[in-house]
């Protein structure tokens, strides 16, 4: 069994329902500290977070992720917190989202720093247990903490699974953001008996909303197939 699968199974055996971590982050930080990462435990409210870094120069490349999982749900054919491999697939709550990715991040980093102990730049880990829930005391608070200590991040890789036809065939650049605004429509009051003398703001708003909804803001959630690298 590969190191990645072994670590993934250890993580998956922890019932870390948001905002509980249940020791997942300790599994990660123990391994990272053995390859000379500096570990900062950051607890905000009930949420466990950590920032780990190796190096003190630019560029700063960060792995970001979460140890919490959503509720189990129904119709499991296996115990969701007893990971099993069936027909070559790993089954457990959070296998894809995203403890499998966390294991891959840690093992890949261990191998890299073993081969390149004097690597340039800084490798970081930003891990939270509050992604699947309110997401108030997790990544947002850690980013505020990093900003306050003037810790820049040049590149960030989120290990959430993204695939179109087969595993690993897509890397999404920036994923998606949000655009918020307030639209005020000015109408003119009138009596229903004289509709031609009034301007109903609802009628005025519908074409404007239709235009906004049909605008392609980000080229359809732009992505880069792996073949383009």
Short mmCIF file of C-alpha atoms in Angstrom, two decimals:
data_model
loop_
_atom_site.label_atom_id
_atom_site.label_comp_id
_atom_site.label_asym_id
_atom_site.label_seq_id
_atom_site.Cartn_x
_atom_site.Cartn_y
_atom_site.Cartn_z
CA UNK A 1 0.00 0.00 0.00
CA UNK A 2 1.34 3.46 -0.89
CA UNK A 3 2.29 6.04 1.74
CA UNK A 4 -0.42 8.32 0.39
CA UNK A 5 -3.16 5.72 0.81
CA UNK A 6 -1.89 4.82 4.29
CA UNK A 7 -2.05 8.44 5.42
CA UNK A 8 -5.40 8.98 3.71
CA UNK A 9 -6.88 6.02 5.59
CA UNK A 10 -5.62 7.37 8.90
CA UNK A 11 -7.23 10.74 8.17
CA UNK A 12 -10.45 9.15 6.94
CA UNK A 13 -10.84 7.14 10.13
CA UNK A 14 -11.31 10.39 12.07
CA UNK A 15 -15.00 11.49 12.26
CA UNK A 16 -14.13 15.15 11.74
CA UNK A 17 -17.55 16.65 11.14
CA UNK A 18 -17.41 20.47 10.93
CA UNK A 19 -16.01 22.15 13.00
CA UNK A 20 -14.32 19.16 14.66
CA UNK A 21 -10.85 18.13 13.56
CA UNK A 22 -10.57 14.94 15.68
CA UNK A 23 -6.79 14.81 15.44
CA UNK A 24 -6.42 15.00 11.66
CA UNK A 25 -4.25 18.09 11.81
CA UNK A 26 -1.97 16.48 14.41
CA UNK A 27 -1.35 13.63 11.96
CA UNK A 28 -0.29 16.19 9.37
CA UNK A 29 1.76 18.51 11.59
CA UNK A 30 3.66 15.62 13.18
CA UNK A 31 4.86 14.54 9.75
CA UNK A 32 5.56 18.06 8.51
CA UNK A 33 7.58 18.96 11.61
CA UNK A 34 9.83 15.95 10.93
CA UNK A 35 10.87 17.55 7.64
CA UNK A 36 11.64 20.90 9.27
CA UNK A 37 8.35 22.74 8.91
CA UNK A 38 7.58 25.41 11.49
CA UNK A 39 4.10 24.75 12.86
CA UNK A 40 1.73 27.44 14.17
CA UNK A 41 -1.47 26.13 15.74
CA UNK A 42 -4.24 28.70 15.24
CA UNK A 43 -7.51 28.11 17.07
CA UNK A 44 -10.34 30.55 16.58
CA UNK A 45 -13.55 29.77 18.44
CA UNK A 46 -14.17 26.03 18.08
CA UNK A 47 -12.13 25.79 14.91
CA UNK A 48 -8.69 24.19 14.69
CA UNK A 49 -6.36 25.62 12.05
CA UNK A 50 -2.66 25.51 11.40
CA UNK A 51 -0.07 27.35 9.35
CA UNK A 52 3.08 25.41 8.54
CA UNK A 53 6.04 26.79 6.62
CA UNK A 54 9.46 25.66 5.45
CA UNK A 55 11.79 28.35 4.18
CA UNK A 56 11.82 32.12 4.59
CA UNK A 57 12.26 33.51 1.08
CA UNK A 58 10.08 34.13 -1.95
CA UNK A 59 8.23 32.78 -3.77
CA UNK A 60 5.79 31.39 -1.21
CA UNK A 61 3.86 28.36 -2.48
CA UNK A 62 0.99 27.23 -0.25
CA UNK A 63 -1.12 24.09 -0.11
CA UNK A 64 -4.58 24.99 1.22
CA UNK A 65 -7.21 22.57 2.44
CA UNK A 66 -9.55 21.41 5.17
CA UNK A 67 -9.84 18.44 7.49
CA UNK A 68 -13.56 18.71 8.20
CA UNK A 69 -16.21 16.75 6.31
CA UNK A 70 -19.93 17.10 5.71
CA UNK A 71 -22.46 14.90 7.56
CA UNK A 72 -22.49 11.26 6.58
CA UNK A 73 -25.90 11.07 4.92
CA UNK A 74 -27.71 7.86 3.99
CA UNK A 75 -27.29 4.67 1.94
CA UNK A 76 -23.66 3.88 2.71
CA UNK A 77 -22.68 0.32 1.86
CA UNK A 78 -19.57 0.62 4.06
CA UNK A 79 -18.83 2.31 7.37
CA UNK A 80 -18.10 5.94 6.35
CA UNK A 81 -15.31 6.21 8.92
CA UNK A 82 -13.72 2.83 8.27
CA UNK A 83 -12.00 3.39 4.93
CA UNK A 84 -12.02 0.46 2.52
CA UNK A 85 -10.57 -0.11 -0.93
CA UNK A 86 -13.09 -1.82 -3.21
CA UNK A 87 -12.27 -2.50 -6.86
CA UNK A 88 -9.37 -0.07 -6.67
CA UNK A 89 -11.43 2.78 -5.22
CA UNK A 90 -11.05 4.21 -1.70
CA UNK A 91 -14.38 4.57 0.10
CA UNK A 92 -14.98 6.74 3.20
CA UNK A 93 -16.52 10.09 4.06
CA UNK A 94 -14.13 12.74 2.79
CA UNK A 95 -12.04 10.50 0.52
CA UNK A 96 -12.40 12.95 -2.37
CA UNK A 97 -13.31 16.08 -0.42
CA UNK A 98 -10.64 16.27 0.68
CA UNK A 99 -8.60 13.95 2.89
CA UNK A 100 -7.20 12.08 -0.08
CA UNK A 101 -5.82 15.40 -1.31
CA UNK A 102 -4.40 16.26 2.11
CA UNK A 103 -2.53 12.97 2.20
CA UNK A 104 -1.18 13.57 -1.32
CA UNK A 105 -0.02 17.07 -0.36
CA UNK A 106 1.87 15.87 2.70
CA UNK A 107 3.52 12.86 1.05
CA UNK A 108 4.49 14.82 -2.07
CA UNK A 109 6.02 17.53 0.11
CA UNK A 110 7.95 15.00 2.19
CA UNK A 111 9.43 13.50 -0.94
CA UNK A 112 10.26 16.89 -2.44
CA UNK A 113 12.08 18.29 0.59
CA UNK A 114 13.95 14.99 1.03
CA UNK A 115 15.22 15.26 -2.54
CA UNK A 116 15.74 19.05 -2.37
CA UNK A 117 16.47 19.97 1.26
CA UNK A 118 17.89 23.34 0.22
CA UNK A 119 15.04 24.31 -2.09
CA UNK A 120 14.49 27.94 -2.94
CA UNK A 121 11.42 29.79 -1.73
CA UNK A 122 8.95 28.79 0.95
CA UNK A 123 6.44 25.95 1.11
CA UNK A 124 3.37 26.55 3.25
CA UNK A 125 0.30 24.67 4.46
CA UNK A 126 -2.90 26.52 5.38
CA UNK A 127 -5.29 23.97 6.85
CA UNK A 128 -8.63 24.51 8.58
CA UNK A 129 -11.47 22.46 10.08
CA UNK A 130 -14.14 24.97 9.10
CA UNK A 131 -14.68 24.81 5.35
CA UNK A 132 -17.84 22.75 5.07
CA UNK A 133 -19.76 24.84 7.64
CA UNK A 134 -20.00 28.55 8.47
CA UNK A 135 -16.40 29.13 7.29
CA UNK A 136 -16.03 32.04 9.70
CA UNK A 137 -13.19 30.94 11.98
CA UNK A 138 -11.16 29.06 9.39
CA UNK A 139 -9.32 30.25 6.29
CA UNK A 140 -10.59 33.81 6.64
CA UNK A 141 -9.14 34.17 10.14
CA UNK A 142 -5.87 32.49 9.17
CA UNK A 143 -5.49 34.87 6.21
CA UNK A 144 -6.09 37.81 8.53
CA UNK A 145 -3.42 36.43 10.85
CA UNK A 146 -0.97 36.06 7.96
CA UNK A 147 -1.70 39.59 6.73
CA UNK A 148 -1.07 40.99 10.20
CA UNK A 149 2.36 39.35 10.28
CA UNK A 150 3.08 40.49 6.70
CA UNK A 151 3.25 36.93 5.43
CA UNK A 152 2.69 37.06 1.68
CA UNK A 153 1.40 34.16 -0.42
CA UNK A 154 2.53 34.09 -4.03
CA UNK A 155 0.90 30.85 -5.18
CA UNK A 156 -1.82 28.71 -3.64
CA UNK A 157 -2.95 25.23 -4.62
CA UNK A 158 -6.28 23.99 -3.28
CA UNK A 159 -6.52 20.22 -3.45
CA UNK A 160 -10.26 20.05 -4.06
CA UNK A 161 -11.03 17.48 -6.77
CA UNK A 162 -11.68 18.86 -10.23
CA UNK A 163 -12.08 16.52 -13.19
CA UNK A 164 -13.97 16.46 -16.46
CA UNK A 165 -13.27 13.13 -18.14
CA UNK A 166 -10.63 11.52 -15.94
CA UNK A 167 -8.85 12.19 -12.67
CA UNK A 168 -6.36 15.05 -12.89
CA UNK A 169 -7.31 16.31 -16.35
CA UNK A 170 -8.23 19.81 -15.19
CA UNK A 171 -6.51 22.54 -13.22
CA UNK A 172 -8.86 25.42 -12.47
CA UNK A 173 -7.24 28.83 -12.34
CA UNK A 174 -8.72 30.87 -9.53
CA UNK A 175 -11.86 28.70 -9.58
CA UNK A 176 -14.67 31.20 -9.02
CA UNK A 177 -15.22 34.41 -7.13
CA UNK A 178 -18.25 36.52 -6.35
CA UNK A 179 -19.54 39.86 -7.47
CA UNK A 180 -21.99 41.69 -5.23
CA UNK A 181 -23.94 44.81 -5.93
CA UNK A 182 -27.12 46.72 -5.17
CA UNK A 183 -29.48 47.53 -8.02
CA UNK A 184 -31.98 50.33 -7.48
CA UNK A 185 -34.83 50.69 -9.95
CA UNK A 186 -36.71 54.00 -9.89
CA UNK A 187 -40.32 53.72 -10.93
CA UNK A 188 -43.33 56.00 -10.89
CA UNK A 189 -46.35 55.43 -8.70
CA UNK A 190 -49.75 55.24 -10.31
CA UNK A 191 -53.19 53.74 -10.09
CA UNK A 192 -53.91 50.41 -11.71
CA UNK A 193 -56.78 52.01 -13.53
CA UNK A 194 -54.26 54.21 -15.36
CA UNK A 195 -51.24 51.93 -15.98
CA UNK A 196 -50.00 54.10 -18.82
CA UNK A 197 -49.30 56.86 -16.30
CA UNK A 198 -47.11 54.66 -14.06
CA UNK A 199 -43.75 52.97 -14.40
CA UNK A 200 -43.72 49.66 -12.55
CA UNK A 201 -40.15 49.11 -11.22
CA UNK A 202 -40.61 45.33 -11.43
CA UNK A 203 -41.21 45.58 -15.17
CA UNK A 204 -38.21 47.86 -15.51
CA UNK A 205 -35.96 45.52 -13.51
CA UNK A 206 -36.62 42.31 -15.43
CA UNK A 207 -34.73 43.25 -18.63
CA UNK A 208 -31.79 44.54 -16.57
CA UNK A 209 -31.64 41.33 -14.53
CA UNK A 210 -31.86 39.29 -17.72
CA UNK A 211 -28.87 41.14 -19.14
CA UNK A 212 -26.85 40.60 -15.97
CA UNK A 213 -27.70 36.89 -15.83
CA UNK A 214 -26.71 36.37 -19.46
CA UNK A 215 -23.36 38.13 -19.11
CA UNK A 216 -20.44 35.66 -19.32
CA UNK A 217 -18.19 37.11 -16.63
CA UNK A 218 -15.30 34.62 -16.52
CA UNK A 219 -15.35 32.80 -19.85
CA UNK A 220 -17.58 30.14 -18.34
CA UNK A 221 -15.52 29.39 -15.20
CA UNK A 222 -12.27 29.28 -17.14
CA UNK A 223 -10.02 26.25 -16.75
CA UNK A 224 -6.83 24.89 -18.22
CA UNK A 225 -6.65 21.25 -19.36
CA UNK A 226 -3.57 19.47 -18.08
CA UNK A 227 -2.41 19.04 -21.69
CA UNK A 228 -1.79 22.79 -21.88
CA UNK A 229 1.10 22.59 -19.38
#
